């Protein structure tokens, strides 16, 4: 089995003790987490050969997502992830797209970079229909939402403006019941 040593640094190059390293891979699911030590290093052992994706977070800082790190059988690899200021995405979920539409509490919301990624951020709206998710790297991202009694909606783009609230308008769902008959009844 392989070992991956991950050093996490702040933007200025200083170590980031207490940072969280998240790792997923072709042969590792669900995601595995490790916390960096006083030197800003985390050691993840017991890894099968394969391809891995990594990200580090520390408070509101986040590293870029490292995609496709290949680990050979019994390999001992070391990498460095550099943190930078992340961004948070504020989402409001509404009942329809009218300007004064009611908010939807308890909606499940997911934001993910590039529309599909290994590290989605998940949350649930409060009574005010809002949720704040992150930190995420500053990169294109999309939002999806679903709630009981509504049709789920996905692929809502996150604007580049950092303080702009993303509105996800849901459409009420319905269930039809009936009987299908042929021309003879």
N, CA and C atoms as an extended XYZ file, in Angstrom:
555
Properties=species:S:1:pos:R:3:atomname:S:1:resname:S:1:resid:I:1 pbc="F F F"
N         0.826       -1.184        0.000 N   UNK     1
C         0.000        0.000        0.000 CA  UNK     1
C         0.868        1.245        0.000 C   UNK     1
N         0.358        2.306       -0.602 N   UNK     2
C         1.124        3.533       -0.752 CA  UNK     2
C         0.908        4.513        0.378 C   UNK     2
N         1.798        5.496        0.434 N   UNK     3
C         1.731        6.567        1.430 CA  UNK     3
C         1.868        7.893        0.699 C   UNK     3
N         1.002        8.820        1.048 N   UNK     4
C         1.050       10.154        0.465 CA  UNK     4
C         1.274       11.162        1.590 C   UNK     4
N         2.330       11.949        1.472 N   UNK     5
C         2.617       13.008        2.432 CA  UNK     5
C         2.250       14.327        1.777 C   UNK     5
N         1.347       15.060        2.430 N   UNK     6
C         0.834       16.302        1.868 CA  UNK     6
C         1.250       17.460        2.768 C   UNK     6
N         2.003       18.398        2.193 N   UNK     7
C         2.386       19.613        2.913 CA  UNK     7
C         1.431       20.713        2.473 C   UNK     7
N         0.845       21.411        3.439 N   UNK     8
C        -0.082       22.494        3.140 CA  UNK     8
C         0.542       23.801        3.603 C   UNK     8
N         0.571       24.778        2.678 N   UNK     9
C         1.163       26.086        2.962 CA  UNK     9
C         0.145       27.190        2.734 C   UNK     9
N         0.292       28.266        3.516 N   UNK    10
C        -0.488       29.478        3.257 CA  UNK    10
C         0.069       30.134        1.994 C   UNK    10
N        -0.607       31.157        1.497 N   UNK    11
C        -0.190       31.835        0.265 CA  UNK    11
C         1.230       32.385        0.359 C   UNK    11
N         1.664       32.764        1.584 N   UNK    12
C         3.016       33.317        1.750 CA  UNK    12
C         4.091       32.247        1.920 C   UNK    12
N         3.704       30.963        1.842 N   UNK    13
C         4.665       29.869        1.943 CA  UNK    13
C         4.876       29.326        3.336 C   UNK    13
N         4.239       29.923        4.351 N   UNK    14
C         4.381       29.409        5.711 CA  UNK    14
C         3.504       28.170        5.880 C   UNK    14
N         3.915       27.233        6.761 N   UNK    15
C         3.130       26.014        6.979 CA  UNK    15
C         1.738       26.332        7.535 C   UNK    15
N         0.792       25.451        7.237 N   UNK    16
C        -0.590       25.622        7.699 CA  UNK    16
C        -0.972       24.478        8.635 C   UNK    16
N        -0.544       24.573        9.928 N   UNK    17
C        -0.948       23.531       10.874 CA  UNK    17
C        -2.455       23.587       11.113 C   UNK    17
N        -3.076       22.405       11.240 N   UNK    18
C        -4.517       22.351       11.479 CA  UNK    18
C        -5.358       22.428       10.222 C   UNK    18
N        -4.722       22.427        9.041 N   UNK    19
C        -5.474       22.440        7.783 CA  UNK    19
C        -6.064       21.048        7.547 C   UNK    19
N        -7.146       21.000        6.813 N   UNK    20
C        -7.783       19.733        6.467 CA  UNK    20
C        -7.439       19.370        5.032 C   UNK    20
N        -6.948       18.158        4.837 N   UNK    21
C        -6.663       17.624        3.515 CA  UNK    21
C        -7.754       16.612        3.194 C   UNK    21
N        -8.376       16.774        2.016 N   UNK    22
C        -9.437       15.867        1.580 CA  UNK    22
C        -8.925       15.128        0.353 C   UNK    22
N        -9.142       13.817        0.331 N   UNK    23
C        -8.595       12.960       -0.711 CA  UNK    23
C        -9.663       11.980       -1.190 C   UNK    23
N        -9.860       11.898       -2.494 N   UNK    24
C       -10.725       10.870       -3.093 CA  UNK    24
C        -9.951       10.241       -4.243 C   UNK    24
N       -10.379        9.064       -4.645 N   UNK    25
C        -9.661        8.420       -5.733 CA  UNK    25
C       -10.464        7.340       -6.407 C   UNK    25
N        -9.862        6.783       -7.455 N   UNK    26
C       -10.522        5.731       -8.210 CA  UNK    26
C       -10.757        4.500       -7.355 C   UNK    26
N        -9.957        4.340       -6.324 N   UNK    27
C       -10.111        3.183       -5.438 CA  UNK    27
C       -10.285        3.620       -3.981 C   UNK    27
N       -10.773        4.837       -3.810 N   UNK    28
C       -10.997        5.373       -2.461 CA  UNK    28
C       -12.269        6.201       -2.452 C   UNK    28
N       -13.303        5.672       -1.835 N   UNK    29
C       -14.554        6.392       -1.660 CA  UNK    29
C       -15.234        5.824       -0.445 C   UNK    29
N       -15.799        6.602        0.458 N   UNK    30
C       -15.945        8.056        0.396 CA  UNK    30
C       -14.616        8.763        0.642 C   UNK    30
N       -14.684       10.082        0.554 N   UNK    31
C       -13.476       10.900        0.723 CA  UNK    31
C       -12.829       10.629        2.082 C   UNK    31
N       -11.532       10.698        2.097 N   UNK    32
C       -10.768       10.534        3.333 CA  UNK    32
C       -10.214       11.901        3.721 C   UNK    32
N       -10.184       12.174        5.031 N   UNK    33
C        -9.713       13.462        5.540 CA  UNK    33
C        -8.537       13.241        6.480 C   UNK    33
N        -7.634       14.208        6.454 N   UNK    34
C        -6.503       14.198        7.376 CA  UNK    34
C        -6.237       15.639        7.795 C   UNK    34
N        -5.723       15.813        9.004 N   UNK    35
C        -5.403       17.144        9.527 CA  UNK    35
C        -3.895       17.296        9.598 C   UNK    35
N        -3.410       18.452        9.153 N   UNK    36
C        -1.969       18.682        9.171 CA  UNK    36
C        -1.456       18.895       10.594 C   UNK    36
N        -0.211       18.487       10.812 N   UNK    37
C         0.430       18.626       12.121 CA  UNK    37
C         1.026       20.028       12.279 C   UNK    37
N         1.837       20.218       13.306 N   UNK    38
C         2.422       21.531       13.593 CA  UNK    38
C         3.317       22.037       12.461 C   UNK    38
N         3.838       21.124       11.637 N   UNK    39
C         4.686       21.514       10.503 CA  UNK    39
C         3.871       21.709        9.222 C   UNK    39
N         2.547       21.576        9.323 N   UNK    40
C         1.691       21.741        8.149 CA  UNK    40
C         1.683       20.523        7.240 C   UNK    40
N         1.978       19.363        7.790 N   UNK    41
C         2.072       18.140        7.000 CA  UNK    41
C         1.070       17.099        7.480 C   UNK    41
N         0.442       16.414        6.526 N   UNK    42
C        -0.457       15.303        6.819 CA  UNK    42
C         0.052       14.079        6.076 C   UNK    42
N         0.000       12.940        6.734 N   UNK    43
C         0.441       11.682        6.127 CA  UNK    43
C        -0.779       10.794        5.970 C   UNK    43
N        -1.023       10.344        4.742 N   UNK    44
C        -2.147        9.460        4.462 CA  UNK    44
C        -1.567        8.132        3.993 C   UNK    44
N        -1.768        7.089        4.789 N   UNK    45
C        -1.197        5.779        4.487 CA  UNK    45
C        -2.299        4.801        4.075 C   UNK    45
N        -1.872        3.638        3.616 N   UNK    46
C        -2.814        2.581        3.268 CA  UNK    46
C        -3.551        2.832        1.970 C   UNK    46
N        -2.890        3.487        1.006 N   UNK    47
C        -3.541        3.830       -0.256 CA  UNK    47
C        -3.223        2.804       -1.339 C   UNK    47
N        -4.249        2.353       -2.022 N   UNK    48
C        -4.070        1.462       -3.159 CA  UNK    48
C        -3.553        2.254       -4.348 C   UNK    48
N        -2.904        1.586       -5.273 N   UNK    49
C        -2.452        2.243       -6.496 CA  UNK    49
C        -3.659        2.790       -7.232 C   UNK    49
N        -3.526        3.969       -7.822 N   UNK    50
C        -4.633        4.562       -8.562 CA  UNK    50
C        -4.459        6.056       -8.720 C   UNK    50
N        -5.528        6.689       -9.138 N   UNK    51
C        -5.541        8.128       -9.374 CA  UNK    51
C        -6.315        8.811       -8.250 C   UNK    51
N        -5.769        9.912       -7.740 N   UNK    52
C        -6.362       10.608       -6.596 CA  UNK    52
C        -6.536       12.099       -6.887 C   UNK    52
N        -7.579       12.671       -6.283 N   UNK    53
C        -7.837       14.109       -6.320 CA  UNK    53
C        -7.710       14.624       -4.896 C   UNK    53
N        -7.100       15.808       -4.731 N   UNK    54
C        -6.868       16.364       -3.395 CA  UNK    54
C        -7.238       17.831       -3.338 C   UNK    54
N        -7.607       18.255       -2.147 N   UNK    55
C        -7.844       19.664       -1.864 CA  UNK    55
C        -7.555       19.878       -0.384 C   UNK    55
N        -7.107       21.085       -0.037 N   UNK    56
C        -6.875       21.441        1.363 CA  UNK    56
C        -7.687       22.681        1.703 C   UNK    56
N        -8.154       22.737        2.946 N   UNK    57
C        -8.865       23.915        3.435 CA  UNK    57
C        -8.346       24.278        4.821 C   UNK    57
N        -8.444       25.572        5.113 N   UNK    58
C        -8.088       26.075        6.433 CA  UNK    58
C        -8.900       27.340        6.635 C   UNK    58
N        -9.930       27.263        7.472 N   UNK    59
C       -10.811       28.418        7.648 CA  UNK    59
C       -11.413       28.810        6.317 C   UNK    59
N       -11.193       30.051        5.894 N   UNK    60
C       -11.742       30.532        4.623 CA  UNK    60
C       -10.758       30.381        3.465 C   UNK    60
N        -9.628       29.733        3.730 N   UNK    61
C        -8.633       29.506        2.676 CA  UNK    61
C        -8.853       28.118        2.071 C   UNK    61
N        -8.506       27.987        0.787 N   UNK    62
C        -8.673       26.716        0.088 CA  UNK    62
C        -7.593       26.604       -0.979 C   UNK    62
N        -7.154       25.385       -1.223 N   UNK    63
C        -6.183       25.180       -2.303 CA  UNK    63
C        -6.944       24.919       -3.596 C   UNK    63
N        -6.254       25.065       -4.712 N   UNK    64
C        -6.822       24.589       -5.961 CA  UNK    64
C        -6.972       23.077       -5.834 C   UNK    64
N        -7.909       22.513       -6.572 N   UNK    65
C        -8.089       21.073       -6.562 CA  UNK    65
C        -7.016       20.434       -7.437 C   UNK    65
N        -6.285       19.516       -6.858 N   UNK    66
C        -5.286       18.760       -7.602 CA  UNK    66
C        -5.983       17.520       -8.146 C   UNK    66
N        -6.073       17.424       -9.462 N   UNK    67
C        -6.782       16.316      -10.098 CA  UNK    67
C        -5.797       15.308      -10.693 C   UNK    67
N        -6.086       14.032      -10.510 N   UNK    68
C        -5.373       12.978      -11.216 CA  UNK    68
C        -3.954       12.696      -10.765 C   UNK    68
N        -3.679       12.804       -9.476 N   UNK    69
C        -2.368       12.407       -8.974 CA  UNK    69
C        -2.296       10.881       -9.035 C   UNK    69
N        -1.345       10.351       -9.793 N   UNK    70
C        -1.226        8.904       -9.949 CA  UNK    70
C        -0.278        8.350       -8.897 C   UNK    70
N        -0.761        7.341       -8.182 N   UNK    71
C         0.033        6.694       -7.144 CA  UNK    71
C         0.286        5.251       -7.581 C   UNK    71
N         1.539        4.879       -7.720 N   UNK    72
C         1.922        3.522       -8.116 CA  UNK    72
C         1.816        2.592       -6.906 C   UNK    72
N         1.814        1.283       -7.128 N   UNK    73
C         1.773        0.350       -5.994 CA  UNK    73
C         2.942        0.585       -5.038 C   UNK    73
N         2.660        0.622       -3.758 N   UNK    74
C         3.647        0.801       -2.682 CA  UNK    74
C         4.444        2.103       -2.785 C   UNK    74
N         3.932        3.085       -3.502 N   UNK    75
C         4.652        4.349       -3.708 CA  UNK    75
C         4.657        5.190       -2.435 C   UNK    75
N         5.688        6.000       -2.309 N   UNK    76
C         5.816        6.998       -1.251 CA  UNK    76
C         5.946        8.329       -1.970 C   UNK    76
N         4.873        9.110       -1.976 N   UNK    77
C         4.857       10.376       -2.714 CA  UNK    77
C         4.694       11.535       -1.738 C   UNK    77
N         5.250       12.694       -2.112 N   UNK    78
C         5.085       13.932       -1.344 CA  UNK    78
C         4.631       15.021       -2.299 C   UNK    78
N         3.647       15.799       -1.856 N   UNK    79
C         3.164       16.925       -2.650 CA  UNK    79
C         2.929       18.116       -1.728 C   UNK    79
N         2.824       19.289       -2.333 N   UNK    80
C         2.526       20.511       -1.590 CA  UNK    80
C         1.277       21.146       -2.170 C   UNK    80
N         0.355       21.515       -1.296 N   UNK    81
C        -0.844       22.261       -1.681 CA  UNK    81
C        -0.741       23.652       -1.079 C   UNK    81
N        -0.961       24.670       -1.894 N   UNK    82
C        -0.862       26.049       -1.426 CA  UNK    82
C        -2.267       26.635       -1.274 C   UNK    82
N        -2.529       27.172       -0.094 N   UNK    83
C        -3.822       27.799        0.196 CA  UNK    83
C        -3.865       29.215       -0.354 C   UNK    83
N        -5.061       29.653       -0.655 N   UNK    84
C        -5.297       31.055       -1.027 CA  UNK    84
C        -6.706       31.391       -0.574 C   UNK    84
N        -7.052       32.663       -0.572 N   UNK    85
C        -8.408       33.004       -0.131 CA  UNK    85
C        -9.447       32.302       -1.003 C   UNK    85
N       -10.388       31.667       -0.337 N   UNK    86
C       -11.470       30.994       -1.044 CA  UNK    86
C       -12.666       31.914       -1.150 C   UNK    86
N       -13.690       31.430       -1.780 N   UNK    87
C       -14.913       32.217       -1.849 CA  UNK    87
C       -16.073       31.381       -1.338 C   UNK    87
N       -17.048       32.102       -0.824 N   UNK    88
C       -18.273       31.479       -0.350 CA  UNK    88
C       -19.386       31.817       -1.325 C   UNK    88
N       -20.315       30.910       -1.466 N   UNK    89
C       -21.439       31.112       -2.363 CA  UNK    89
C       -22.701       31.189       -1.510 C   UNK    89
N       -23.390       32.329       -1.608 N   UNK    90
C       -24.670       32.512       -0.922 CA  UNK    90
C       -25.778       32.157       -1.895 C   UNK    90
N       -26.672       31.269       -1.464 N   UNK    91
C       -27.740       30.766       -2.322 CA  UNK    91
C       -29.077       31.020       -1.653 C   UNK    91
N       -30.062       31.470       -2.445 N   UNK    92
C       -31.443       31.565       -1.975 CA  UNK    92
C       -32.291       30.706       -2.910 C   UNK    92
N       -33.140       29.882       -2.318 N   UNK    93
C       -34.017       29.000       -3.087 CA  UNK    93
C       -35.434       29.535       -2.957 C   UNK    93
N       -36.076       29.745       -4.133 N   UNK    94
C       -37.415       30.332       -4.134 CA  UNK    94
C       -38.434       29.422       -4.814 C   UNK    94
N       -39.695       29.669       -4.484 N   UNK    95
C       -40.838       28.957       -5.054 CA  UNK    95
C       -41.271       29.695       -6.319 C   UNK    95
N       -40.578       29.442       -7.424 N   UNK    96
C       -40.867       30.113       -8.681 CA  UNK    96
C       -39.896       31.247       -8.923 C   UNK    96
N       -40.003       31.845      -10.123 N   UNK    97
C       -39.036       32.884      -10.485 CA  UNK    97
C       -39.589       34.301      -10.419 C   UNK    97
N       -40.789       34.467       -9.869 N   UNK    98
C       -41.331       35.812       -9.706 CA  UNK    98
C       -40.465       36.587       -8.713 C   UNK    98
N       -40.434       37.889       -8.873 N   UNK    99
C       -39.581       38.722       -8.023 CA  UNK    99
C       -39.898       38.563       -6.536 C   UNK    99
N       -41.170       38.459       -6.182 N   UNK   100
C       -41.566       38.345       -4.778 CA  UNK   100
C       -41.939       36.910       -4.401 C   UNK   100
N       -41.361       35.926       -5.064 N   UNK   101
C       -41.658       34.517       -4.777 CA  UNK   101
C       -41.253       34.171       -3.348 C   UNK   101
N       -42.018       33.268       -2.743 N   UNK   102
C       -41.711       32.807       -1.389 CA  UNK   102
C       -40.417       32.002       -1.397 C   UNK   102
N       -39.716       32.030       -0.275 N   UNK   103
C       -38.494       31.243       -0.147 CA  UNK   103
C       -38.853       29.801        0.207 C   UNK   103
N       -37.915       28.894       -0.051 N   UNK   104
C       -38.123       27.470        0.228 CA  UNK   104
C       -37.160       27.046        1.336 C   UNK   104
N       -37.687       26.816        2.558 N   UNK   105
C       -36.823       26.325        3.632 CA  UNK   105
C       -36.547       24.828        3.457 C   UNK   105
N       -35.507       24.348        4.087 N   UNK   106
C       -35.130       22.929        4.083 CA  UNK   106
C       -34.852       22.360        2.702 C   UNK   106
N       -34.404       23.187        1.770 N   UNK   107
C       -34.008       22.694        0.451 CA  UNK   107
C       -32.566       22.191        0.539 C   UNK   107
N       -32.284       21.080       -0.107 N   UNK   108
C       -30.920       20.566       -0.200 CA  UNK   108
C       -30.216       21.296       -1.333 C   UNK   108
N       -29.045       21.858       -1.042 N   UNK   109
C       -28.315       22.653       -2.027 CA  UNK   109
C       -26.889       22.107       -2.144 C   UNK   109
N       -26.404       22.029       -3.376 N   UNK   110
C       -25.036       21.575       -3.650 CA  UNK   110
C       -24.385       22.575       -4.587 C   UNK   110
N       -23.155       22.974       -4.273 N   UNK   111
C       -22.366       23.801       -5.188 CA  UNK   111
C       -21.079       23.038       -5.483 C   UNK   111
N       -20.701       23.037       -6.762 N   UNK   112
C       -19.512       22.292       -7.169 CA  UNK   112
C       -18.771       23.071       -8.240 C   UNK   112
N       -17.448       23.055       -8.150 N   UNK   113
C       -16.654       23.762       -9.151 CA  UNK   113
C       -16.727       23.013      -10.480 C   UNK   113
N       -16.722       23.771      -11.562 N   UNK   114
C       -16.744       23.236      -12.923 CA  UNK   114
C       -17.956       22.356      -13.215 C   UNK   114
N       -19.009       22.458      -12.442 N   UNK   115
C       -20.232       21.714      -12.707 CA  UNK   115
C       -20.210       20.274      -12.260 C   UNK   115
N       -19.045       19.684      -12.181 N   UNK   116
C       -18.907       18.295      -11.749 CA  UNK   116
C       -17.509       18.146      -11.183 C   UNK   116
N       -17.409       17.848       -9.913 N   UNK   117
C       -16.096       17.772       -9.300 CA  UNK   117
C       -16.093       16.820       -8.126 C   UNK   117
N       -14.918       16.491       -7.625 N   UNK   118
C       -14.809       15.518       -6.549 CA  UNK   118
C       -15.141       16.053       -5.154 C   UNK   118
N       -15.265       17.377       -5.006 N   UNK   119
C       -15.472       17.947       -3.680 CA  UNK   119
C       -16.673       18.892       -3.640 C   UNK   119
N       -17.888       18.375       -3.789 N   UNK   120
C       -19.061       19.253       -3.717 CA  UNK   120
C       -19.268       19.769       -2.290 C   UNK   120
N       -19.782       20.975       -2.188 N   UNK   121
C       -20.156       21.552       -0.890 CA  UNK   121
C       -21.664       21.433       -0.769 C   UNK   121
N       -22.131       20.896        0.351 N   UNK   122
C       -23.570       20.646        0.533 CA  UNK   122
C       -24.086       21.406        1.743 C   UNK   122
N       -25.362       21.769        1.660 N   UNK   123
C       -26.005       22.419        2.786 CA  UNK   123
C       -27.505       22.400        2.621 C   UNK   123
N       -28.191       22.919        3.620 N   UNK   124
C       -29.654       22.963        3.620 CA  UNK   124
C       -30.087       24.378        3.956 C   UNK   124
N       -31.072       24.876        3.213 N   UNK   125
C       -31.535       26.239        3.467 CA  UNK   125
C       -32.230       26.323        4.816 C   UNK   125
N       -32.115       27.495        5.443 N   UNK   126
C       -32.782       27.758        6.706 CA  UNK   126
C       -34.197       28.264        6.457 C   UNK   126
N       -34.809       28.766        7.499 N   UNK   127
C       -36.181       29.272        7.379 CA  UNK   127
C       -36.276       30.463        6.441 C   UNK   127
N       -35.147       31.141        6.208 N   UNK   128
C       -35.133       32.281        5.288 CA  UNK   128
C       -34.832       31.864        3.843 C   UNK   128
N       -34.720       30.546        3.591 N   UNK   129
C       -34.487       30.040        2.241 CA  UNK   129
C       -33.067       30.208        1.753 C   UNK   129
N       -32.125       30.538        2.659 N   UNK   130
C       -30.746       30.779        2.229 CA  UNK   130
C       -29.782       29.790        2.868 C   UNK   130
N       -28.643       29.634        2.197 N   UNK   131
C       -27.552       28.830        2.727 CA  UNK   131
C       -26.256       29.403        2.163 C   UNK   131
N       -25.191       29.305        2.948 N   UNK   132
C       -23.863       29.772        2.516 CA  UNK   132
C       -22.944       28.560        2.472 C   UNK   132
N       -22.302       28.359        1.320 N   UNK   133
C       -21.457       27.189        1.126 CA  UNK   133
C       -20.043       27.596        0.733 C   UNK   133
N       -19.069       26.830        1.174 N   UNK   134
C       -17.684       27.093        0.823 CA  UNK   134
C       -16.775       26.714        1.952 C   UNK   134
N       -15.501       27.054        1.859 N   UNK   135
C       -14.894       27.837        0.796 CA  UNK   135
C       -14.635       26.996       -0.452 C   UNK   135
N       -14.670       27.671       -1.575 N   UNK   136
C       -14.376       27.073       -2.877 CA  UNK   136
C       -13.239       27.838       -3.523 C   UNK   136
N       -12.479       27.162       -4.384 N   UNK   137
C       -11.489       27.911       -5.160 CA  UNK   137
C       -12.205       28.911       -6.067 C   UNK   137
N       -11.535       29.984       -6.406 N   UNK   138
C       -12.114       30.972       -7.310 CA  UNK   138
C       -12.028       30.389       -8.714 C   UNK   138
N       -13.136       29.802       -9.143 N   UNK   139
C       -13.223       29.122      -10.440 CA  UNK   139
C       -14.701       29.001      -10.791 C   UNK   139
N       -15.022       28.706      -12.036 N   UNK   140
C       -16.432       28.509      -12.384 CA  UNK   140
C       -17.060       27.426      -11.514 C   UNK   140
N       -18.330       27.631      -11.156 N   UNK   141
C       -19.049       26.670      -10.317 CA  UNK   141
C       -20.538       26.720      -10.666 C   UNK   141
N       -21.239       25.674      -10.285 N   UNK   142
C       -22.690       25.631      -10.485 CA  UNK   142
C       -23.377       25.184       -9.204 C   UNK   142
N       -24.671       25.526       -9.123 N   UNK   143
C       -25.484       25.204       -7.958 CA  UNK   143
C       -26.648       24.329       -8.390 C   UNK   143
N       -27.001       23.390       -7.528 N   UNK   144
C       -28.187       22.550       -7.716 CA  UNK   144
C       -28.991       22.599       -6.428 C   UNK   144
N       -30.324       22.460       -6.554 N   UNK   145
C       -31.180       22.463       -5.368 CA  UNK   145
C       -32.361       21.533       -5.578 C   UNK   145
N       -32.840       20.969       -4.480 N   UNK   146
C       -34.055       20.153       -4.508 CA  UNK   146
C       -34.751       20.280       -3.161 C   UNK   146
N       -36.069       20.127       -3.199 N   UNK   147
C       -36.868       20.207       -1.980 CA  UNK   147
C       -38.134       19.391       -2.184 C   UNK   147
N       -38.678       18.889       -1.094 N   UNK   148
C       -39.926       18.132       -1.165 CA  UNK   148
C       -41.013       18.986       -1.800 C   UNK   148
N       -41.741       18.399       -2.736 N   UNK   149
C       -42.833       19.095       -3.391 CA  UNK   149
C       -42.418       19.941       -4.576 C   UNK   149
N       -41.130       19.898       -4.947 N   UNK   150
C       -40.626       20.705       -6.058 CA  UNK   150
C       -39.830       19.828       -7.019 C   UNK   150
N       -39.721       20.298       -8.258 N   UNK   151
C       -38.867       19.655       -9.242 CA  UNK   151
C       -37.437       20.142       -8.992 C   UNK   151
N       -36.496       19.209       -8.919 N   UNK   152
C       -35.100       19.581       -8.677 CA  UNK   152
C       -34.566       20.407       -9.845 C   UNK   152
N       -33.603       21.276       -9.534 N   UNK   153
C       -32.983       22.103      -10.573 CA  UNK   153
C       -31.476       22.044      -10.404 C   UNK   153
N       -30.758       21.910      -11.511 N   UNK   154
C       -29.299       21.829      -11.442 CA  UNK   154
C       -28.672       22.712      -12.507 C   UNK   154
N       -27.370       22.898      -12.385 N   UNK   155
C       -26.616       23.637      -13.386 CA  UNK   155
C       -26.790       25.139      -13.369 C   UNK   155
N       -27.214       25.715      -12.247 N   UNK   156
C       -27.351       27.167      -12.149 CA  UNK   156
C       -25.949       27.751      -11.963 C   UNK   156
N       -25.485       28.586      -12.885 N   UNK   157
C       -24.107       29.091      -12.782 CA  UNK   157
C       -23.924       30.061      -11.620 C   UNK   157
N       -22.753       29.985      -11.013 N   UNK   158
C       -22.373       30.918       -9.959 CA  UNK   158
C       -21.693       32.096      -10.640 C   UNK   158
N       -22.195       33.321      -10.425 N   UNK   159
C       -21.570       34.492      -11.068 CA  UNK   159
C       -20.163       34.734      -10.540 C   UNK   159
N       -19.374       35.435      -11.329 N   UNK   160
C       -18.001       35.733      -10.923 CA  UNK   160
C       -17.950       36.773       -9.813 C   UNK   160
N       -18.973       37.640       -9.734 N   UNK   161
C       -19.011       38.663       -8.686 CA  UNK   161
C       -19.086       37.969       -7.325 C   UNK   161
N       -18.143       38.267       -6.419 N   UNK   162
C       -18.061       37.525       -5.169 CA  UNK   162
C       -19.237       37.722       -4.219 C   UNK   162
N       -19.910       38.842       -4.255 N   UNK   163
C       -20.980       39.097       -3.293 CA  UNK   163
C       -22.377       38.900       -3.863 C   UNK   163
N       -22.478       38.408       -5.074 N   UNK   164
C       -23.778       38.222       -5.706 CA  UNK   164
C       -24.428       36.932       -5.207 C   UNK   164
N       -25.686       37.030       -4.776 N   UNK   165
C       -26.431       35.875       -4.294 CA  UNK   165
C       -26.938       35.083       -5.495 C   UNK   165
N       -26.786       33.779       -5.430 N   UNK   166
C       -27.286       32.901       -6.486 CA  UNK   166
C       -28.720       32.522       -6.139 C   UNK   166
N       -29.612       32.804       -7.066 N   UNK   167
C       -31.017       32.459       -6.852 CA  UNK   167
C       -31.349       31.210       -7.649 C   UNK   167
N       -31.902       30.222       -6.957 N   UNK   168
C       -32.341       28.995       -7.604 CA  UNK   168
C       -33.858       28.938       -7.464 C   UNK   168
N       -34.542       29.093       -8.593 N   UNK   169
C       -36.008       29.092       -8.601 CA  UNK   169
C       -36.497       27.680       -8.902 C   UNK   169
N       -37.264       27.137       -7.986 N   UNK   170
C       -37.817       25.797       -8.178 CA  UNK   170
C       -39.259       25.891       -8.672 C   UNK   170
N       -39.697       24.857       -9.342 N   UNK   171
C       -41.064       24.760       -9.843 CA  UNK   171
C       -41.766       23.688       -9.019 C   UNK   171
N       -42.989       23.981       -8.624 N   UNK   172
C       -43.750       23.008       -7.839 CA  UNK   172
C       -43.959       21.722       -8.627 C   UNK   172
N       -43.837       20.633       -7.932 N   UNK   173
C       -44.037       19.322       -8.550 CA  UNK   173
C       -45.497       18.914       -8.400 C   UNK   173
N       -45.913       18.011       -9.223 N   UNK   174
C       -47.271       17.479       -9.145 CA  UNK   174
C       -47.218       15.994       -9.431 C   UNK   174
N       -48.210       15.295       -8.958 N   UNK   175
C       -48.324       13.881       -9.245 CA  UNK   175
C       -49.663       13.659       -9.922 C   UNK   175
N       -49.606       13.072      -11.079 N   UNK   176
C       -50.826       12.802      -11.830 CA  UNK   176
C       -51.221       11.354      -11.639 C   UNK   176
N       -52.491       11.168      -11.414 N   UNK   177
C       -53.021        9.807      -11.324 CA  UNK   177
C       -54.155        9.696      -12.311 C   UNK   177
N       -54.263        8.572      -12.934 N   UNK   178
C       -55.338        8.386      -13.910 CA  UNK   178
C       -55.330        6.979      -14.438 C   UNK   178
N       -56.087        6.827      -15.452 N   UNK   179
C       -56.210        5.515      -16.066 CA  UNK   179
C       -56.041        5.692      -17.568 C   UNK   179
N       -55.242        4.867      -18.177 N   UNK   180
C       -55.053        4.895      -19.611 CA  UNK   180
C       -55.926        3.806      -20.222 C   UNK   180
N       -56.755        4.218      -21.166 N   UNK   181
C       -57.654        3.270      -21.813 CA  UNK   181
C       -57.497        3.359      -23.342 C   UNK   181
N       -57.865        2.284      -24.003 N   UNK   182
C       -57.784        2.298      -25.459 CA  UNK   182
C       -59.103        2.822      -26.032 C   UNK   182
N       -59.230        2.809      -27.350 N   UNK   183
C       -60.403        3.351      -28.029 CA  UNK   183
C       -61.698        2.638      -27.639 C   UNK   183
N       -61.638        1.452      -27.103 N   UNK   184
C       -62.834        0.692      -26.723 CA  UNK   184
C       -63.140        0.770      -25.232 C   UNK   184
N       -62.472        1.717      -24.558 N   UNK   185
C       -62.788        1.942      -23.144 CA  UNK   185
C       -61.922        1.176      -22.204 C   UNK   185
